[in-house]
XYZ file of C-alpha atoms in Angstrom:
486
model
C 288.818 81.536 -83.323
C 286.547 80.720 -80.407
C 286.883 77.318 -78.871
C 283.881 75.562 -77.306
C 283.852 75.423 -73.593
C 283.505 71.889 -72.425
C 281.744 71.373 -69.097
C 282.850 68.650 -66.811
C 281.064 65.389 -67.349
C 279.351 65.320 -63.951
C 278.157 68.910 -64.251
C 276.693 68.292 -67.755
C 274.710 65.321 -66.538
C 273.210 67.372 -63.700
C 272.207 70.163 -66.090
C 270.512 67.762 -68.496
C 268.590 66.097 -65.653
C 267.429 69.493 -64.376
C 266.171 70.473 -67.831
C 264.251 67.195 -68.153
C 262.575 67.715 -64.756
C 261.505 71.248 -65.678
C 260.156 70.045 -69.038
C 258.146 67.287 -67.314
C 256.701 69.751 -64.770
C 255.698 72.176 -67.510
C 253.978 69.373 -69.416
C 251.966 68.364 -66.337
C 250.906 71.968 -65.678
C 249.813 72.495 -69.271
C 247.911 69.204 -69.212
C 246.055 70.076 -66.009
C 245.130 73.515 -67.339
C 243.881 71.972 -70.556
C 241.803 69.457 -68.645
C 240.149 72.143 -66.498
C 239.434 74.444 -69.425
C 235.774 74.715 -70.485
C 234.605 72.199 -73.023
C 233.711 73.339 -76.464
C 230.037 74.231 -76.946
C 228.101 71.507 -78.740
C 225.538 73.102 -81.080
C 223.658 69.789 -81.414
C 223.006 69.411 -77.676
C 219.324 69.312 -76.698
C 218.465 72.034 -74.198
C 216.454 70.693 -71.251
C 215.052 72.998 -68.584
C 215.597 71.324 -65.185
C 213.803 72.724 -62.145
C 216.538 71.810 -59.614
C 220.300 71.329 -59.774
C 221.691 68.238 -61.483
C 222.231 66.479 -58.171
C 218.800 67.435 -56.766
C 215.238 66.146 -57.088
C 211.827 67.686 -56.325
C 210.356 66.481 -53.001
C 206.917 67.883 -52.106
C 207.539 70.903 -54.323
C 211.026 71.664 -52.916
C 214.487 70.892 -54.293
C 216.560 68.488 -52.198
C 219.840 66.610 -52.724
C 219.035 63.210 -54.195
C 221.654 61.285 -52.183
C 220.278 62.597 -48.884
C 217.040 60.627 -49.447
C 218.671 57.651 -51.200
C 217.393 58.647 -54.627
C 219.049 59.102 -57.988
C 219.006 62.259 -60.054
C 216.556 62.667 -62.898
C 217.594 61.330 -66.296
C 215.500 62.578 -69.235
C 213.723 59.959 -71.325
C 212.806 61.080 -74.827
C 209.827 59.926 -76.868
C 209.713 60.191 -80.632
C 206.998 61.988 -82.542
C 205.741 58.651 -83.824
C 205.644 57.077 -80.378
C 209.145 55.563 -80.218
C 210.284 55.029 -76.637
C 213.749 55.820 -75.182
C 214.984 57.786 -78.184
C 218.710 58.599 -77.915
C 220.053 62.103 -78.467
C 223.594 63.244 -79.176
C 224.041 65.413 -76.092
C 222.032 67.172 -73.388
C 222.476 70.688 -72.072
C 220.715 71.464 -68.778
C 219.230 74.880 -68.093
C 218.683 75.089 -64.331
C 215.767 76.997 -62.830
C 212.060 77.696 -63.193
C 210.776 79.097 -66.503
C 210.422 82.834 -66.979
C 206.714 83.128 -67.724
C 206.519 86.902 -67.573
C 202.878 87.945 -67.101
C 201.555 84.403 -67.637
C 200.602 82.116 -64.775
C 202.756 79.165 -63.686
C 201.146 75.720 -63.351
C 202.513 72.778 -61.343
C 202.015 69.384 -63.036
C 202.714 65.968 -61.527
C 202.954 62.976 -63.876
C 202.745 59.588 -62.185
C 201.237 56.231 -63.040
C 197.494 56.339 -63.785
C 197.337 60.111 -63.284
C 195.269 62.456 -65.398
C 198.322 64.528 -66.370
C 200.901 63.061 -68.745
C 204.208 64.685 -69.738
C 206.005 63.656 -72.923
C 209.527 64.947 -73.692
C 210.407 65.028 -77.384
C 213.979 64.790 -78.782
C 213.886 68.437 -79.874
C 213.434 69.559 -76.240
C 209.721 70.360 -76.447
C 207.223 69.019 -73.895
C 203.640 67.874 -74.492
C 201.083 67.893 -71.671
C 198.095 65.558 -72.050
C 195.004 65.632 -69.822
C 192.632 62.688 -69.902
C 190.314 60.839 -67.569
C 192.273 57.708 -66.554
C 189.045 55.679 -66.382
C 188.365 56.340 -70.065
C 191.189 54.073 -71.258
C 191.991 50.403 -70.982
C 195.563 50.348 -72.296
C 198.607 49.924 -70.054
C 200.706 52.962 -69.207
C 203.451 52.485 -71.824
C 201.028 51.545 -74.586
C 198.790 54.489 -73.739
C 201.702 56.924 -74.026
C 202.694 55.387 -77.341
C 199.199 55.571 -78.844
C 198.514 59.147 -77.813
C 201.956 60.362 -78.779
C 201.597 58.824 -82.209
C 198.089 60.267 -82.563
C 196.456 56.887 -83.195
C 193.525 57.494 -80.838
C 190.640 59.397 -82.364
C 189.338 60.877 -79.103
C 192.065 63.448 -78.492
C 192.491 64.663 -74.900
C 193.270 68.194 -73.815
C 196.724 68.751 -75.251
C 199.238 71.556 -74.775
C 202.745 71.857 -76.193
C 205.453 73.902 -74.493
C 208.525 75.312 -76.175
C 211.958 75.396 -74.584
C 211.987 78.021 -71.851
C 208.277 77.631 -71.082
C 208.745 74.655 -68.752
C 211.080 72.918 -66.353
C 211.144 69.192 -65.579
C 212.509 67.153 -62.718
C 212.031 63.958 -60.784
C 209.030 64.350 -58.472
C 208.603 62.612 -55.106
C 206.037 62.821 -52.327
C 206.295 62.017 -48.628
C 202.521 61.795 -48.276
C 202.001 59.107 -50.903
C 204.988 56.898 -51.492
C 203.518 55.542 -54.716
C 203.283 59.063 -56.164
C 206.678 59.085 -57.831
C 207.032 60.453 -61.304
C 207.916 63.622 -63.181
C 207.294 67.095 -61.800
C 206.947 70.086 -64.103
C 206.352 73.796 -63.816
C 204.913 75.239 -67.017
C 203.666 78.582 -68.237
C 199.936 78.773 -68.856
C 199.178 77.932 -72.500
C 198.308 80.933 -74.607
C 195.350 79.310 -76.324
C 193.695 78.731 -72.927
C 193.835 82.471 -72.224
C 192.357 83.754 -75.499
C 189.253 85.715 -74.668
C 187.808 85.042 -78.125
C 187.513 81.324 -77.379
C 183.845 80.407 -76.825
C 184.489 78.157 -73.839
C 186.734 80.723 -72.149
C 184.237 83.473 -72.936
C 181.368 81.604 -71.269
C 183.290 80.283 -68.282
C 185.533 83.207 -67.364
C 183.763 86.314 -68.680
C 180.010 85.838 -69.107
C 179.616 83.598 -66.063
C 181.335 86.031 -63.634
C 179.357 88.946 -65.057
C 176.107 87.031 -64.527
C 177.152 86.244 -60.945
C 177.831 89.903 -60.279
C 174.453 90.945 -61.710
C 172.731 88.242 -59.650
C 174.347 89.552 -56.465
C 173.130 93.089 -57.222
C 169.569 91.932 -58.029
C 169.271 89.709 -54.960
C 170.652 92.493 -52.791
C 167.957 94.789 -54.178
C 165.227 92.280 -53.224
C 166.676 91.894 -49.724
C 166.811 95.667 -49.210
C 163.195 96.119 -50.370
C 161.872 93.481 -47.987
C 164.030 94.772 -45.143
C 163.310 98.483 -45.531
C 159.543 98.602 -46.203
C 157.794 98.245 -42.833
C 154.670 96.514 -44.161
C 156.790 93.757 -45.712
C 158.659 92.934 -42.521
C 156.289 90.215 -41.414
C 157.391 86.611 -40.927
C 157.223 85.717 -44.638
C 159.028 88.921 -45.594
C 161.823 88.229 -43.124
C 162.156 84.700 -44.487
C 162.399 86.075 -48.041
C 165.159 88.418 -46.852
C 167.015 85.503 -45.243
C 166.729 83.411 -48.424
C 168.078 86.206 -50.621
C 170.997 86.850 -48.248
C 171.930 83.158 -48.373
C 171.721 83.180 -52.167
C 173.934 86.295 -52.287
C 176.616 84.489 -50.250
C 176.371 81.419 -52.475
C 176.726 83.540 -55.620
C 179.776 85.323 -54.186
C 181.409 82.029 -53.164
C 180.700 80.528 -56.589
C 182.269 83.618 -58.149
C 185.479 82.838 -56.253
C 185.307 79.217 -57.424
C 185.215 80.336 -61.072
C 188.713 81.840 -60.984
C 190.512 78.629 -60.051
C 193.924 79.839 -61.230
C 194.093 82.688 -58.714
C 194.238 80.689 -55.471
C 195.694 77.731 -53.642
C 194.057 74.562 -52.430
C 192.999 76.089 -49.090
C 190.939 78.807 -50.795
C 189.142 76.142 -52.819
C 187.952 74.397 -49.646
C 186.869 77.679 -48.053
C 185.007 78.838 -51.169
C 183.317 75.453 -51.558
C 182.299 75.480 -47.898
C 180.695 78.917 -48.118
C 178.937 77.951 -51.345
C 177.426 74.696 -50.091
C 176.585 75.993 -46.593
C 174.791 79.094 -47.879
C 172.898 77.052 -50.472
C 171.848 74.559 -47.792
C 170.720 77.400 -45.509
C 168.617 78.915 -48.312
C 166.754 75.627 -48.733
C 166.186 75.286 -44.978
C 164.709 78.798 -44.919
C 162.525 77.886 -47.895
C 161.381 74.819 -45.975
C 160.493 77.096 -43.029
C 158.336 79.257 -45.294
C 156.515 76.241 -46.677
C 155.897 74.836 -43.205
C 154.590 78.181 -41.898
C 152.112 78.572 -44.779
C 151.019 74.933 -44.534
C 150.527 75.126 -40.768
C 148.672 78.457 -40.933
C 146.188 77.201 -43.511
C 145.480 74.100 -41.420
C 144.990 76.070 -38.192
C 141.474 76.857 -37.025
C 142.314 80.300 -35.643
C 144.444 82.368 -37.999
C 146.074 85.541 -36.713
C 148.230 87.720 -38.937
C 150.782 90.029 -37.387
C 152.979 92.441 -39.336
C 156.043 91.522 -37.306
C 156.278 88.321 -35.328
C 159.749 88.328 -33.807
C 159.240 85.288 -31.607
C 158.184 83.052 -34.507
C 161.055 84.319 -36.608
C 163.467 83.397 -33.806
C 162.007 79.888 -33.717
C 162.379 79.428 -37.446
C 165.873 80.932 -37.278
C 166.869 78.378 -34.685
C 165.596 75.599 -36.937
C 167.182 76.890 -40.173
C 170.594 77.903 -38.797
C 170.775 74.999 -36.342
C 170.069 72.391 -39.022
C 172.494 74.109 -41.399
C 175.287 74.209 -38.810
C 174.735 70.554 -37.912
C 174.820 69.269 -41.483
C 177.738 71.549 -42.368
C 179.761 70.198 -39.420
C 179.081 66.628 -40.519
C 180.036 67.456 -44.113
C 183.309 69.190 -43.179
C 184.192 66.329 -40.824
C 183.477 63.820 -43.588
C 185.637 65.781 -46.015
C 188.736 65.912 -43.815
C 188.528 62.557 -42.037
C 186.401 60.162 -44.078
C 186.693 61.123 -47.747
C 189.465 59.743 -49.957
C 192.177 62.027 -51.364
C 191.264 61.330 -54.992
C 187.629 62.314 -54.453
C 188.700 65.780 -53.283
C 189.932 66.671 -56.772
C 186.594 66.127 -58.475
C 185.954 69.504 -60.099
C 189.446 70.613 -61.136
C 191.065 70.046 -64.505
C 194.498 70.492 -62.936
C 195.584 68.257 -60.088
C 196.726 69.084 -56.551
C 193.701 71.353 -56.031
C 191.832 70.223 -52.940
C 188.073 70.698 -53.212
C 185.174 69.448 -51.115
C 185.015 65.726 -51.914
C 182.067 63.687 -53.086
C 181.261 62.493 -49.576
C 181.074 66.048 -48.269
C 178.936 67.112 -51.231
C 176.617 64.158 -50.575
C 176.196 65.252 -46.958
C 175.384 68.779 -48.125
C 172.989 67.787 -50.909
C 171.117 64.869 -49.329
C 169.209 67.204 -46.929
C 168.359 69.436 -49.895
C 166.833 66.456 -51.696
C 164.706 65.631 -48.641
C 163.713 69.298 -48.280
C 162.498 69.294 -51.885
C 160.348 66.222 -51.182
C 158.924 67.778 -48.000
C 158.212 71.041 -49.810
C 156.357 69.096 -52.503
C 154.211 67.629 -49.742
C 153.561 71.118 -48.330
C 152.650 72.407 -51.792
C 150.234 69.562 -52.653
C 148.411 69.498 -49.317
C 148.148 73.294 -49.082
C 146.854 73.531 -52.660
C 144.168 70.939 -51.898
C 143.133 72.857 -48.787
C 142.928 76.147 -50.728
C 140.807 74.562 -53.446
C 138.343 73.295 -50.821
C 137.903 76.731 -49.245
C 134.705 78.566 -50.169
C 135.275 81.899 -48.437
C 138.449 83.932 -47.995
C 139.222 86.491 -45.349
C 141.834 89.206 -45.400
C 144.412 86.906 -43.819
C 143.733 84.035 -46.189
C 144.074 86.311 -49.201
C 147.538 87.365 -48.121
C 148.514 83.825 -47.204
C 147.359 82.670 -50.599
C 149.644 85.234 -52.226
C 152.488 84.081 -49.993
C 151.749 80.502 -51.037
C 152.039 81.422 -54.714
C 155.320 83.229 -54.023
C 156.625 80.218 -52.077
C 155.681 77.869 -54.919
C 157.477 79.946 -57.550
C 160.627 80.435 -55.442
C 160.622 76.716 -54.651
C 160.422 75.845 -58.357
C 163.191 78.317 -59.283
C 165.637 77.131 -56.611
C 164.937 73.445 -57.297
C 165.555 73.799 -61.046
C 168.764 75.736 -60.418
C 169.941 73.090 -57.935
C 169.171 70.296 -60.414
C 171.176 71.918 -63.196
C 174.023 72.516 -60.746
C 174.253 68.759 -60.229
C 174.009 68.078 -63.971
C 176.847 70.541 -64.651
C 179.263 68.194 -62.858
C 178.916 65.685 -65.674
C 181.606 65.889 -68.341
C 179.392 67.592 -70.932
C 179.921 71.204 -71.915
C 176.276 71.619 -72.947
C 175.090 70.881 -69.392
C 177.619 73.326 -67.955
C 176.505 76.057 -70.342
C 172.863 75.339 -69.464
C 173.690 75.686 -65.773
C 175.331 79.055 -66.461
C 172.180 80.262 -68.237
C 169.818 78.943 -65.545
C 171.929 80.473 -62.781
C 171.928 83.800 -64.623
C 168.111 83.739 -64.859
C 167.548 82.782 -61.213
C 168.004 86.234 -59.668
C 165.902 88.184 -62.245
C 163.063 85.661 -61.889
C 163.187 85.968 -58.086
C 163.029 89.758 -58.477
C 159.959 89.365 -60.673
C 158.256 86.917 -58.298
C 158.961 88.816 -55.074
C 158.679 92.430 -56.270
C 157.514 93.133 -59.821
C 154.732 90.563 -59.909
C 153.145 91.761 -56.678
C 151.198 94.969 -57.183
C 151.091 95.849 -53.521
C 154.919 95.779 -53.362
C 155.299 98.018 -56.415
C 152.612 100.282 -54.967
C 154.538 100.603 -51.709
C 157.753 101.307 -53.620
C 156.153 104.095 -55.618
C 154.550 105.522 -52.503
C 157.769 105.520 -50.457
C 160.271 106.431 -53.170
C 158.586 108.371 -55.943
C 156.137 110.702 -54.195
C 155.057 111.765 -50.718
C 151.466 112.849 -51.246
C 148.834 112.659 -48.497
C 146.759 109.487 -48.595
C 143.777 109.594 -50.906
C 140.452 107.873 -50.514
C 141.466 105.439 -53.237
C 144.685 104.478 -51.441
C 143.950 101.096 -49.937
C 146.140 99.503 -47.386
C 148.552 96.674 -48.027
C 146.065 93.897 -47.351
C 143.157 95.601 -49.178
C 145.355 96.193 -52.227
C 146.317 92.542 -52.132
C 142.690 91.424 -51.960
C 141.201 93.674 -54.628
C 144.137 93.783 -57.009
C 143.972 90.071 -57.764
C 147.703 89.869 -57.031
C 148.448 86.294 -56.078
């Protein structure tokens, strides 16, 4: 029979102490491993897309560590569907990074106090973007958010809802304006704004660009006709060519301004500058034509030359010099005198720098005075023509030029007036401007080419057939006199 082996008392105590130490060490190791193990996934956690890391904020469109600028990280604040503020959720799960929009465009949105853009985060993780004119409301900020979230207001603003994965939110800061502190978001363009079947989208983004393209082609055709035909290259013909070239540039610049989502704020300023400068130059050239006709009718000795290069250089110096002067003043006023809020006058989305109201006023005030001066030229010249009893060859052609000047003046003035009216917040006025702008180029083609029989006669003679001159083939001036074309 085996007998138990008894260890010495001192040795047994050492063994027991060693076993206790090993057991304590194993417990600590298991505890540390358990504490560092990943937490269990919470299926009830609300997924929030955050643009930057948890410890970062958005400063001027870039992620930066919050502590480095003495700021705190962004903490989401949820709003209930019925307008309840600071709704609590069970847990939050952050998804870091910008949204994957695929083929859709990405929009930056900045929500701060009294801004046009408002961002509302719902407890289910969805985001609502509201766009409204801040001057159209009288409620305080918190009450306004509550009323529009709950749907109490009857006049609903532009509203877009974004699902999880179509946005990212973060705390937004700005070094330029210290008071501009709020919520920054990057969202995917809403699908309903890109549906081509929508009437507003169809008129603004499809029909309007097509009309601009057709206008450019038609105006280019008028310019080529008056530049190529030798008998039309007199002073009035050269002025007509200059006017059409300026209108072509304005149509092309306005075409760039239509597609606002395909550029940055610098391209907006450049496109606006080309648009307003070319439009101003067209009116100065029109003023030169009116002054030339008015002065020629008042002169005692009238001499008509087919090409008068010296006079055209004088009128060019006036038109381009005045345009350059007023454009310099307008650009200076935009960058150094105009307020930052006025530079975002024509954009639905913010942070798009356009020519401000002060710059537009500098561009358009000379046009208003030119219209008044041209009215004076028209009235006084018409009175002088009505008092004339006999007409010579020169006066017949000048009378036709006067009729052409009057019609072009009326067309450009009406188009300019509807351009100003389109800036009001009424869709009907904008649609009317689109229609008037589309009709401007065809009417100019009719006035300058199709309406004038001597121009169509010259086109047929130079393009359609090359027969020797007949006895019935009158010259340019004789055709103008006997054809009753004025």
